């Protein structure tokens, strides 16, 4: 009995992780219905762990359950995007400030290498790989801030905007402009200029809000047409 329960719990966790990745990568769009039967087949499990996974995804705010219709990827309103990015800009700005003061030599080397690789991807117009490294770039600064409470708050914000974050970067974000902002940020951090690093990061993240809002506005226009 316990083994069955443990297996079901692991399966549900695997499904949650897989669906969350798809949403974060923009592979599942806002408003898209989750196919529970397909998920059960893909993971070789019954519908029970799938339903448990859906409940967990709903608790995370990534999906919403609609009576008699099923579960759908959460649709994000313009107001929600603005609210979350407004908070996220301040939180990531604080991360940059703390990272400028607390980052060790190994992390500084990693930051420089990441930035260098992103520069090559910018020149090659390789948007997909650039976005993957952008997540690592921001993740490194969050880690280097060495503040667990700050990290948890950022994680919550990221989940709220997950349905539009990656897709907005893929469709709207100007890679060269983003890289230029990173260039100034890296300089400030390596020079230990915490105040400047915070200002650059806050402005950098705030720009994403405008791009994400543009994306949602496009989706709404297409739906209304």
GROMACS .gro file of C-alpha atoms in nm:
model
  225
    1UNK     CA    1   0.000   0.000   0.000
    2UNK     CA    2   0.277   0.240   0.099
    3UNK     CA    3   0.476   0.152  -0.215
    4UNK     CA    4   0.175   0.229  -0.435
    5UNK     CA    5   0.125   0.561  -0.260
    6UNK     CA    6   0.494   0.647  -0.292
    7UNK     CA    7   0.493   0.557  -0.664
    8UNK     CA    8   0.183   0.770  -0.723
    9UNK     CA    9   0.337   1.064  -0.537
   10UNK     CA   10   0.658   1.042  -0.744
   11UNK     CA   11   0.458   1.020  -1.067
   12UNK     CA   12   0.256   1.328  -0.971
   13UNK     CA   13   0.577   1.519  -0.893
   14UNK     CA   14   0.726   1.421  -1.230
   15UNK     CA   15   0.414   1.542  -1.410
   16UNK     CA   16   0.416   1.871  -1.220
   17UNK     CA   17   0.782   1.928  -1.313
   18UNK     CA   18   0.721   1.840  -1.679
   19UNK     CA   19   0.416   2.065  -1.719
   20UNK     CA   20   0.586   2.349  -1.531
   21UNK     CA   21   0.884   2.326  -1.771
   22UNK     CA   22   0.649   2.337  -2.071
   23UNK     CA   23   0.474   2.644  -1.935
   24UNK     CA   24   0.801   2.817  -1.846
   25UNK     CA   25   0.932   2.752  -2.198
   26UNK     CA   26   0.615   2.876  -2.360
   27UNK     CA   27   0.534   2.532  -2.505
   28UNK     CA   28   0.195   2.548  -2.335
   29UNK     CA   29   0.021   2.879  -2.403
   30UNK     CA   30  -0.208   3.073  -2.166
   31UNK     CA   31  -0.561   2.938  -2.192
   32UNK     CA   32  -0.450   2.605  -2.339
   33UNK     CA   33  -0.631   2.300  -2.200
   34UNK     CA   34  -0.426   2.028  -2.030
   35UNK     CA   35  -0.499   1.688  -2.182
   36UNK     CA   36  -0.512   1.464  -1.873
   37UNK     CA   37  -0.554   1.146  -2.078
   38UNK     CA   38  -0.246   1.232  -2.287
   39UNK     CA   39  -0.044   1.304  -1.972
   40UNK     CA   40  -0.148   0.972  -1.818
   41UNK     CA   41  -0.045   0.791  -2.137
   42UNK     CA   42   0.286   0.980  -2.169
   43UNK     CA   43   0.387   0.892  -1.812
   44UNK     CA   44   0.239   0.543  -1.816
   45UNK     CA   45   0.019   0.608  -1.513
   46UNK     CA   46  -0.350   0.615  -1.420
   47UNK     CA   47  -0.551   0.937  -1.407
   48UNK     CA   48  -0.509   0.956  -1.026
   49UNK     CA   49  -0.149   1.096  -1.017
   50UNK     CA   50  -0.241   1.324  -1.309
   51UNK     CA   51  -0.527   1.472  -1.108
   52UNK     CA   52  -0.294   1.514  -0.808
   53UNK     CA   53  -0.044   1.692  -1.033
   54UNK     CA   54  -0.316   1.924  -1.164
   55UNK     CA   55  -0.412   2.015  -0.808
   56UNK     CA   56  -0.047   2.098  -0.732
   57UNK     CA   57  -0.013   2.304  -1.050
   58UNK     CA   58  -0.330   2.492  -0.955
   59UNK     CA   59  -0.186   2.560  -0.608
   60UNK     CA   60   0.124   2.703  -0.778
   61UNK     CA   61  -0.097   2.930  -0.986
   62UNK     CA   62   0.018   2.777  -1.315
   63UNK     CA   63  -0.316   2.625  -1.411
   64UNK     CA   64  -0.678   2.695  -1.328
   65UNK     CA   65  -0.954   2.437  -1.301
   66UNK     CA   66  -1.284   2.516  -1.468
   67UNK     CA   67  -1.594   2.321  -1.357
   68UNK     CA   68  -1.698   2.052  -1.609
   69UNK     CA   69  -1.429   2.169  -1.853
   70UNK     CA   70  -1.094   2.062  -1.710
   71UNK     CA   71  -0.765   2.235  -1.632
   72UNK     CA   72  -0.620   2.519  -1.838
   73UNK     CA   73  -0.291   2.708  -1.834
   74UNK     CA   74  -0.354   3.024  -1.635
   75UNK     CA   75  -0.436   3.328  -1.844
   76UNK     CA   76  -0.251   3.636  -1.724
   77UNK     CA   77  -0.415   3.978  -1.736
   78UNK     CA   78  -0.230   4.298  -1.817
   79UNK     CA   79  -0.291   4.418  -1.462
   80UNK     CA   80  -0.139   4.102  -1.312
   81UNK     CA   81   0.166   4.130  -1.537
   82UNK     CA   82   0.222   4.490  -1.436
   83UNK     CA   83   0.179   4.414  -1.065
   84UNK     CA   84   0.415   4.113  -1.066
   85UNK     CA   85   0.686   4.274  -1.279
   86UNK     CA   86   0.673   4.588  -1.066
   87UNK     CA   87   0.757   4.375  -0.762
   88UNK     CA   88   1.002   4.153  -0.953
   89UNK     CA   89   1.198   4.453  -1.079
   90UNK     CA   90   1.259   4.567  -0.723
   91UNK     CA   91   1.342   4.217  -0.598
   92UNK     CA   92   1.591   4.143  -0.877
   93UNK     CA   93   1.736   4.491  -0.834
   94UNK     CA   94   1.803   4.407  -0.470
   95UNK     CA   95   1.960   4.078  -0.582
   96UNK     CA   96   2.200   4.267  -0.807
   97UNK     CA   97   2.289   4.504  -0.522
   98UNK     CA   98   2.363   4.214  -0.286
   99UNK     CA   99   2.546   4.014  -0.554
  100UNK     CA  100   2.778   4.310  -0.620
  101UNK     CA  101   2.875   4.297  -0.252
  102UNK     CA  102   2.870   3.921  -0.189
  103UNK     CA  103   2.971   3.745  -0.512
  104UNK     CA  104   3.290   3.539  -0.474
  105UNK     CA  105   3.567   3.500  -0.733
  106UNK     CA  106   3.433   3.172  -0.869
  107UNK     CA  107   3.093   3.330  -0.927
  108UNK     CA  108   3.250   3.634  -1.090
  109UNK     CA  109   3.435   3.406  -1.332
  110UNK     CA  110   3.111   3.220  -1.406
  111UNK     CA  111   2.933   3.551  -1.468
  112UNK     CA  112   3.198   3.663  -1.716
  113UNK     CA  113   3.191   3.331  -1.901
  114UNK     CA  114   2.813   3.334  -1.924
  115UNK     CA  115   2.816   3.692  -2.048
  116UNK     CA  116   3.080   3.607  -2.309
  117UNK     CA  117   2.879   3.310  -2.437
  118UNK     CA  118   2.567   3.524  -2.458
  119UNK     CA  119   2.756   3.779  -2.665
  120UNK     CA  120   2.839   3.513  -2.924
  121UNK     CA  121   2.476   3.401  -2.934
  122UNK     CA  122   2.366   3.760  -2.985
  123UNK     CA  123   2.596   3.790  -3.286
  124UNK     CA  124   2.461   3.462  -3.423
  125UNK     CA  125   2.099   3.563  -3.354
  126UNK     CA  126   2.051   3.235  -3.164
  127UNK     CA  127   1.752   3.343  -2.958
  128UNK     CA  128   1.663   3.003  -2.809
  129UNK     CA  129   2.008   2.941  -2.660
  130UNK     CA  130   2.036   3.304  -2.553
  131UNK     CA  131   1.714   3.276  -2.351
  132UNK     CA  132   1.839   2.955  -2.186
  133UNK     CA  133   2.158   3.132  -2.078
  134UNK     CA  134   1.961   3.439  -1.971
  135UNK     CA  135   1.782   3.221  -1.714
  136UNK     CA  136   2.121   3.101  -1.589
  137UNK     CA  137   2.255   3.459  -1.579
  138UNK     CA  138   1.970   3.582  -1.362
  139UNK     CA  139   1.977   3.262  -1.155
  140UNK     CA  140   2.346   3.314  -1.080
  141UNK     CA  141   2.281   3.664  -0.945
  142UNK     CA  142   1.990   3.539  -0.735
  143UNK     CA  143   2.216   3.269  -0.591
  144UNK     CA  144   2.504   3.511  -0.534
  145UNK     CA  145   2.277   3.744  -0.334
  146UNK     CA  146   2.274   3.473  -0.063
  147UNK     CA  147   1.930   3.558   0.070
  148UNK     CA  148   1.685   3.266   0.090
  149UNK     CA  149   1.379   3.483   0.162
  150UNK     CA  150   1.454   3.700  -0.142
  151UNK     CA  151   1.502   3.390  -0.359
  152UNK     CA  152   1.165   3.248  -0.248
  153UNK     CA  153   0.980   3.571  -0.325
  154UNK     CA  154   1.136   3.587  -0.672
  155UNK     CA  155   1.042   3.224  -0.736
  156UNK     CA  156   0.679   3.304  -0.652
  157UNK     CA  157   0.678   3.600  -0.891
  158UNK     CA  158   0.835   3.391  -1.168
  159UNK     CA  159   0.560   3.133  -1.139
  160UNK     CA  160   0.291   3.401  -1.164
  161UNK     CA  161   0.424   3.527  -1.497
  162UNK     CA  162   0.550   3.190  -1.623
  163UNK     CA  163   0.286   3.162  -1.899
  164UNK     CA  164   0.415   3.476  -2.072
  165UNK     CA  165   0.775   3.518  -1.960
  166UNK     CA  166   0.955   3.295  -2.210
  167UNK     CA  167   0.718   3.357  -2.499
  168UNK     CA  168   0.745   3.734  -2.459
  169UNK     CA  169   1.123   3.708  -2.473
  170UNK     CA  170   1.105   3.489  -2.784
  171UNK     CA  171   0.868   3.714  -2.974
  172UNK     CA  172   0.942   4.065  -2.853
  173UNK     CA  173   1.268   4.106  -2.666
  174UNK     CA  174   1.554   4.268  -2.861
  175UNK     CA  175   1.859   4.051  -2.792
  176UNK     CA  176   2.116   4.321  -2.863
  177UNK     CA  177   1.942   4.570  -2.634
  178UNK     CA  178   1.918   4.308  -2.357
  179UNK     CA  179   2.285   4.218  -2.398
  180UNK     CA  180   2.389   4.585  -2.377
  181UNK     CA  181   2.199   4.613  -2.048
  182UNK     CA  182   2.376   4.299  -1.922
  183UNK     CA  183   2.711   4.449  -2.025
  184UNK     CA  184   2.651   4.753  -1.802
  185UNK     CA  185   2.523   4.530  -1.522
  186UNK     CA  186   2.825   4.299  -1.531
  187UNK     CA  187   3.058   4.600  -1.523
  188UNK     CA  188   2.884   4.745  -1.218
  189UNK     CA  189   2.890   4.413  -1.032
  190UNK     CA  190   3.257   4.343  -1.105
  191UNK     CA  191   3.342   4.695  -0.990
  192UNK     CA  192   3.144   4.637  -0.671
  193UNK     CA  193   2.914   4.930  -0.749
  194UNK     CA  194   2.607   4.794  -0.569
  195UNK     CA  195   2.389   5.102  -0.618
  196UNK     CA  196   2.449   5.115  -0.994
  197UNK     CA  197   2.398   4.740  -1.029
  198UNK     CA  198   2.062   4.768  -0.853
  199UNK     CA  199   1.948   5.056  -1.075
  200UNK     CA  200   2.044   4.879  -1.399
  201UNK     CA  201   1.879   4.552  -1.301
  202UNK     CA  202   1.558   4.723  -1.188
  203UNK     CA  203   1.528   4.903  -1.522
  204UNK     CA  204   1.626   4.585  -1.712
  205UNK     CA  205   1.345   4.379  -1.555
  206UNK     CA  206   1.091   4.661  -1.578
  207UNK     CA  207   1.135   4.662  -1.957
  208UNK     CA  208   1.017   4.302  -1.967
  209UNK     CA  209   0.682   4.410  -1.826
  210UNK     CA  210   0.615   4.632  -2.125
  211UNK     CA  211   0.711   4.355  -2.368
  212UNK     CA  212   0.501   4.095  -2.187
  213UNK     CA  213   0.203   4.331  -2.182
  214UNK     CA  214   0.244   4.386  -2.556
  215UNK     CA  215   0.235   4.009  -2.605
  216UNK     CA  216  -0.084   3.960  -2.402
  217UNK     CA  217  -0.247   4.249  -2.588
  218UNK     CA  218  -0.168   4.071  -2.916
  219UNK     CA  219  -0.322   3.747  -2.790
  220UNK     CA  220  -0.638   3.933  -2.686
  221UNK     CA  221  -0.658   4.104  -3.024
  222UNK     CA  222  -0.629   3.767  -3.204
  223UNK     CA  223  -0.899   3.613  -2.982
  224UNK     CA  224  -1.136   3.905  -3.043
  225UNK     CA  225  -1.087   3.887  -3.421
   0.00000   0.00000   0.00000
